[in-house]
C-alpha positions as a printed Julia matrix, in Angstrom:
316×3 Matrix{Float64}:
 26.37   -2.96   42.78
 24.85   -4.27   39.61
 27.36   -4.41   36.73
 26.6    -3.17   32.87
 27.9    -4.69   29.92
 28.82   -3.45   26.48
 25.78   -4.97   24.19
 25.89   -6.76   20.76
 28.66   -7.92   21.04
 29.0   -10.9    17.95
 31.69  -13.68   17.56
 31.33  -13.24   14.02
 30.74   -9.45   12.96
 30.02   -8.8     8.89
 33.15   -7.99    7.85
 35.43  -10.65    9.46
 32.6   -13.09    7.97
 32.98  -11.82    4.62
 36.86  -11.48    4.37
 36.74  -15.33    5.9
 34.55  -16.02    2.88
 36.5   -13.86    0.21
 39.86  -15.93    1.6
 38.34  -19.48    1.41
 36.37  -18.69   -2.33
 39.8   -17.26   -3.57
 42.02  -20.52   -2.36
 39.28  -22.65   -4.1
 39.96  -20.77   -7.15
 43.43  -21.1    -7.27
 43.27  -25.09   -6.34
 40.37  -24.97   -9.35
 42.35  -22.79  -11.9
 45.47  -24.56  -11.31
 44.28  -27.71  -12.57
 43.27  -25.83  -15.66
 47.1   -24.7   -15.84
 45.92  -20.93  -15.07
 48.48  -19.91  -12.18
 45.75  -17.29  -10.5
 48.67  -16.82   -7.79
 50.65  -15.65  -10.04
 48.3   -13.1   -11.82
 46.37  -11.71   -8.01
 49.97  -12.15   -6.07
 52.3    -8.97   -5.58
 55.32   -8.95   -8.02
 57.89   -6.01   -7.94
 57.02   -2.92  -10.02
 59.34   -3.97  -12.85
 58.99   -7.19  -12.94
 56.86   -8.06  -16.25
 53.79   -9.66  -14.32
 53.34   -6.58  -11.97
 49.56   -5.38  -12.71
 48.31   -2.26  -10.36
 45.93   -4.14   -8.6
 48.23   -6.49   -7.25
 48.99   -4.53   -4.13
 45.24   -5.22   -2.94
 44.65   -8.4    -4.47
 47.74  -10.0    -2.93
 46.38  -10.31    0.45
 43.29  -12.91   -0.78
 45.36  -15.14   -2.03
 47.25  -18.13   -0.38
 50.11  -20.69   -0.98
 48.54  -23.56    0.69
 45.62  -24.37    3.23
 47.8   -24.58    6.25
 48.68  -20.85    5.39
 45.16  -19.77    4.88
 43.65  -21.67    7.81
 46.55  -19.51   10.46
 45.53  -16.22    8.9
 42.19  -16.82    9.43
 42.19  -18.25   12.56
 43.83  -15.31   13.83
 41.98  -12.84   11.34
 38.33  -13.72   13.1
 40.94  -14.55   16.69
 41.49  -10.76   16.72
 39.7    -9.41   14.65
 36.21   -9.83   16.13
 37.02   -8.55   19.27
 38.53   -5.37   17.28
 35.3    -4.97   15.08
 33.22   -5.29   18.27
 34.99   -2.03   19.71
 35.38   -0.17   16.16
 32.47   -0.63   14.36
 32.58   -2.4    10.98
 33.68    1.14    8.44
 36.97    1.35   10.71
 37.83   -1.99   10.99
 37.78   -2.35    7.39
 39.7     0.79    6.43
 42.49   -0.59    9.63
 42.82   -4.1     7.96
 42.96   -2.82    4.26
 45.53    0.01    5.37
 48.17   -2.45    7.15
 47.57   -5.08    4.34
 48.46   -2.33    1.56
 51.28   -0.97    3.82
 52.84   -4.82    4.09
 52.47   -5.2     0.46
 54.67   -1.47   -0.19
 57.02   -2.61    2.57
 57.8    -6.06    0.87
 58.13   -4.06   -2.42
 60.61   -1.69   -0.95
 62.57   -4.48    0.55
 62.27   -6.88   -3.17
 63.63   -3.5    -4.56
 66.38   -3.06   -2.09
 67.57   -6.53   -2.79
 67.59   -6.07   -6.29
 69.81   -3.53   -6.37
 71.91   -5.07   -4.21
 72.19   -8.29   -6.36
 72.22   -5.9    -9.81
 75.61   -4.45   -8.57
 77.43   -7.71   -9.11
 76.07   -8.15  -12.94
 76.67   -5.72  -16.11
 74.21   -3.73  -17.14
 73.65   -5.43  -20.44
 72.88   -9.01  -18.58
 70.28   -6.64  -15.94
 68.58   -5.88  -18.8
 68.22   -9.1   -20.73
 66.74  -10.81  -17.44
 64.18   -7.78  -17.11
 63.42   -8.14  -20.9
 63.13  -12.1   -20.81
 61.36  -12.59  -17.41
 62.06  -15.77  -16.04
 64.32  -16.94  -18.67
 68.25  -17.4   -18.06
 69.89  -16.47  -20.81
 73.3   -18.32  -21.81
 74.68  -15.43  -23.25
 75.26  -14.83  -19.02
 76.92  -18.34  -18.17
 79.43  -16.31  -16.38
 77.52  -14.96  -13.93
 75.05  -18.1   -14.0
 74.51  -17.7   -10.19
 74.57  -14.15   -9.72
 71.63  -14.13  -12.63
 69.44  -16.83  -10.67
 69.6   -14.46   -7.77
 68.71  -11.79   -9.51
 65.94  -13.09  -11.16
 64.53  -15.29   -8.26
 64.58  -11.26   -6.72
 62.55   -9.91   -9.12
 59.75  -12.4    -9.92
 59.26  -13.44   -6.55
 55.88  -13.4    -5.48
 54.37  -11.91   -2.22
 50.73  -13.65   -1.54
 48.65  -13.92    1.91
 46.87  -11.96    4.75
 49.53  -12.29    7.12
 50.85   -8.12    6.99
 46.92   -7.68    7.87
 46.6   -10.32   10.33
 50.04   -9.17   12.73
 48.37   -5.69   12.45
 45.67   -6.76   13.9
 47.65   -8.64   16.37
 49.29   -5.18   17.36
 46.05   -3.14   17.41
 44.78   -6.2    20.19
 47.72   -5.69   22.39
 47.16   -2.13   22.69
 43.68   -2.21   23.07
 43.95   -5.27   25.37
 47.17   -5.51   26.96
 46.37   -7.26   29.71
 44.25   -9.9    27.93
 45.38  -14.21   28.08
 46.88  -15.35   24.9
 47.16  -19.12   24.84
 50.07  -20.2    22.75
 49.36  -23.74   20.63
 46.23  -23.29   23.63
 48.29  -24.62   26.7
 50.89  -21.43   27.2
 49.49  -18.83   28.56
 51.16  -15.08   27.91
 49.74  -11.74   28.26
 48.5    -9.84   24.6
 51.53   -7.26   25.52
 54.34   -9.5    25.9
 53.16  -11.6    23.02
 52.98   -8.75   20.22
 56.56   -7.38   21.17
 58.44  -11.15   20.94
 55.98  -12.05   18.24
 57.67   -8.25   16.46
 61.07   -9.0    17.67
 61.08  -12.59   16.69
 60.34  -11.24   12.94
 62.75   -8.18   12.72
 65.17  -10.87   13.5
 64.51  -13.33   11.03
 63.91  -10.64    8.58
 67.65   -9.2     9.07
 69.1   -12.41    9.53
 67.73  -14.02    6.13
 66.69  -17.09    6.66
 65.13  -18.07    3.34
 62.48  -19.87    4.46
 59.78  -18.57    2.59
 58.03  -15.95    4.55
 57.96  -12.36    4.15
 59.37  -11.4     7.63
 59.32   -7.71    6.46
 56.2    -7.56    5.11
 54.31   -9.06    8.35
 56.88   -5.86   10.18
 55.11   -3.83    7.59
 51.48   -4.46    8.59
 52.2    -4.03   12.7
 53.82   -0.75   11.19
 51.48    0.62    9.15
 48.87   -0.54   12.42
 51.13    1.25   15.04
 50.73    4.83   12.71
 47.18    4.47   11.48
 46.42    3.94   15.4
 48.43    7.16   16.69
 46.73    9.33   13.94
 43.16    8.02   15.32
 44.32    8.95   19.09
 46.26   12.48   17.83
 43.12   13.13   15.93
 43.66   15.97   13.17
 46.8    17.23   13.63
 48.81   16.83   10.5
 46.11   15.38    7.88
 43.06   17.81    6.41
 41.57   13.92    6.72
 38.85   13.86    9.63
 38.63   10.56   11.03
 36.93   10.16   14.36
 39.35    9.2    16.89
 38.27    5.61   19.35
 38.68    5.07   22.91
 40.0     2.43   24.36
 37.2     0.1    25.71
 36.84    0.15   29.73
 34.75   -2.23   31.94
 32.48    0.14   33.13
 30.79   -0.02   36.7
 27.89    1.24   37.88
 25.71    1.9    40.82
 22.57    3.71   41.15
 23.92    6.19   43.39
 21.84    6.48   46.8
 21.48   10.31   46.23
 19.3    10.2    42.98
 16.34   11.28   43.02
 13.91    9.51   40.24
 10.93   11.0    41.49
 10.98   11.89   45.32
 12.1    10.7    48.61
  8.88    8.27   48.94
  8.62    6.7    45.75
  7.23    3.14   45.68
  9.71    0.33   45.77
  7.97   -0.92   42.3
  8.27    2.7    40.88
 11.84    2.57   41.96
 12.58   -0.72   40.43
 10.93    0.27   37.04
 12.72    3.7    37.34
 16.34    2.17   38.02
 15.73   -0.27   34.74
 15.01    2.51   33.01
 18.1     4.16   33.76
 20.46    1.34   33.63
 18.4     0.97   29.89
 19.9     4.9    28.86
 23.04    3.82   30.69
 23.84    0.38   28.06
 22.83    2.52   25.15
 25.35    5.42   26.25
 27.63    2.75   26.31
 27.13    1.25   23.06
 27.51    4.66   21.55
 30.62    5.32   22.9
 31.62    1.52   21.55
 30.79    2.71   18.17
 31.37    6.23   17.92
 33.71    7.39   21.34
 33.26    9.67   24.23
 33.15   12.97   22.13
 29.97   11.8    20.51
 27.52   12.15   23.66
 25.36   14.62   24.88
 25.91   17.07   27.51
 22.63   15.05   28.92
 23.85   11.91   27.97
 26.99   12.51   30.33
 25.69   13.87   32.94
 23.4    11.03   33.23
 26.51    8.9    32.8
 28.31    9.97   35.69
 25.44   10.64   38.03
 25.82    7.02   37.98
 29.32    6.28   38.36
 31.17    5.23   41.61
């Protein structure tokens, strides 16, 4: 039985090179502008909608910037980790619109739960002290001594900033395990764990540091808001057209494929030459990698009635 292989495959496809590049130019900038006393964090990062240093294109922006280079190094490690294989199987167009769509969805999830925390805070101070923080930003006003702590809460809340590719990064991580549940994660590269069992404690370990509110810097929610936005972008690609006027061509999960040139095919007739054979069998295992690589790229649904026929003339 000779085996056939999915083609082309690249460690380093186009657009995981170029968001690698995009990350590490952006963290050079920031190091760069902050020694010019321009915080570019600050003006790229996500801030809540009424905070006064919220700009629209913060909810894109946000996710090329980075708080330090251990931060960027993880995301990217497991940006071109996961992501290659994923771009690989996609194509480039879908891999893009799957990364950009879980990092926007982390960003509106963080948002939602900044805003929830807000109002949560703004319940313990009068309306007139709510209002003078909004108004003066990150200033604490004395007129508020009274509720000194309440109003450092409050504020902290609102002009908190959200940076990072991590929301795009664990939905990534989700779209491998379901594509590749079976495949050998090594943890810190000496524990070995299964892509399945590693997304759902990986998920589970951040709803519960998310609820428990740990304050240790990370936006727990917004990485839950990535594999989210991930999990339904992937179930509208598999449903297909069902509930959006949007056509987006649905993928299939990749297979190993094996094949045999069955006994019973005839290339030519029953006493073809063994060198006519040989040439004709390359030939055919030739059509059979590029019928392969289309359904890679484009799925099943995109073949010819020829094109699978020949297919499974071949299959065992």
């Amino acid at each position: 039985m000779s085996e056939i292989r999915l083609r082309n495959y690249t460690l380093l496809p186009p657009v995981v090179k170029n968001l690698l590049i995009i990350n590490g130019i952006m963290y050079l900038a920031t190091v760069v502008f902050e020694t010019r006393g321009i915080d570019l964090a600050g003006i790229l990062g996500l801030h809540f909608f009424t905070a006064q240093n919220f700009e629209i294109w913060q909810p894109i922006t946000y996710m090329f910037m980075h708080g330090s280079f251990g931060h960027l190094f993880f995301n990217m490690f497991a940006l071109w980790m996961f992501g290659a294989a994923l771009e690989n199987t996609w194509g480039s167009k879908r891999f893009l619109i799957y990364y950009m769509v879980c990092g926007i969805g982390a960003g509106l999830i963080q948002l939602l739960v900044i805003g929830l925390q807000i109002y949560s805070l703004g319940q313990n101070l009068p309306p007139d002290i709510v209002n003078m923080i909004r108004e003066n930003g990150a200033q604490i006003l004395s007129d508020g001594k009274n509720y000194i702590g309440e109003m450092g809460a409050y504020n902290r809340a609102l002009n908190a900033v959200t940076v990072g590719a991590s929301g795009s990064v664990f939905g990534l991580l989700l779209a491998f395990g379901m594509m590749y549940p079976n495949s050998v994660i090594y943890i810190y590269f000496l524990l070995p764990i299964k892509a399945k069992w590693f997304v759902v404690i990986y998920g589970a370990l951040e709803l519960f540091y998310g609820v428990a509110g740990t304050n240790d810097g990370v936006a727990h929610f917004a990485h839950l808001g990535g594999m989210l936005f991930g999990f339904f972008l992937l179930l509208y690609w598999n449903q297909g057209n069902r509930f959006f006027k949007l056509k987006i061509p649905t993928f299939k999960k990749k297979r190993n494929y094996k094949y045999t040139i069955s006994s019973n095919y005839n290339y030519t007739s029953p006493h073809v030459r063994d060198d006519e054979y040989n040439y004709q069998k390359k030939q055919t295992e030739e059509k059979i990698n590029l019928i392969l690589d289309k359904i890679s790229k484009n799925g099943y649904e995109s073949l010819t009635q020829e094109e699978k026929e020949l297919l499974f003339s071949q299959k065992r």
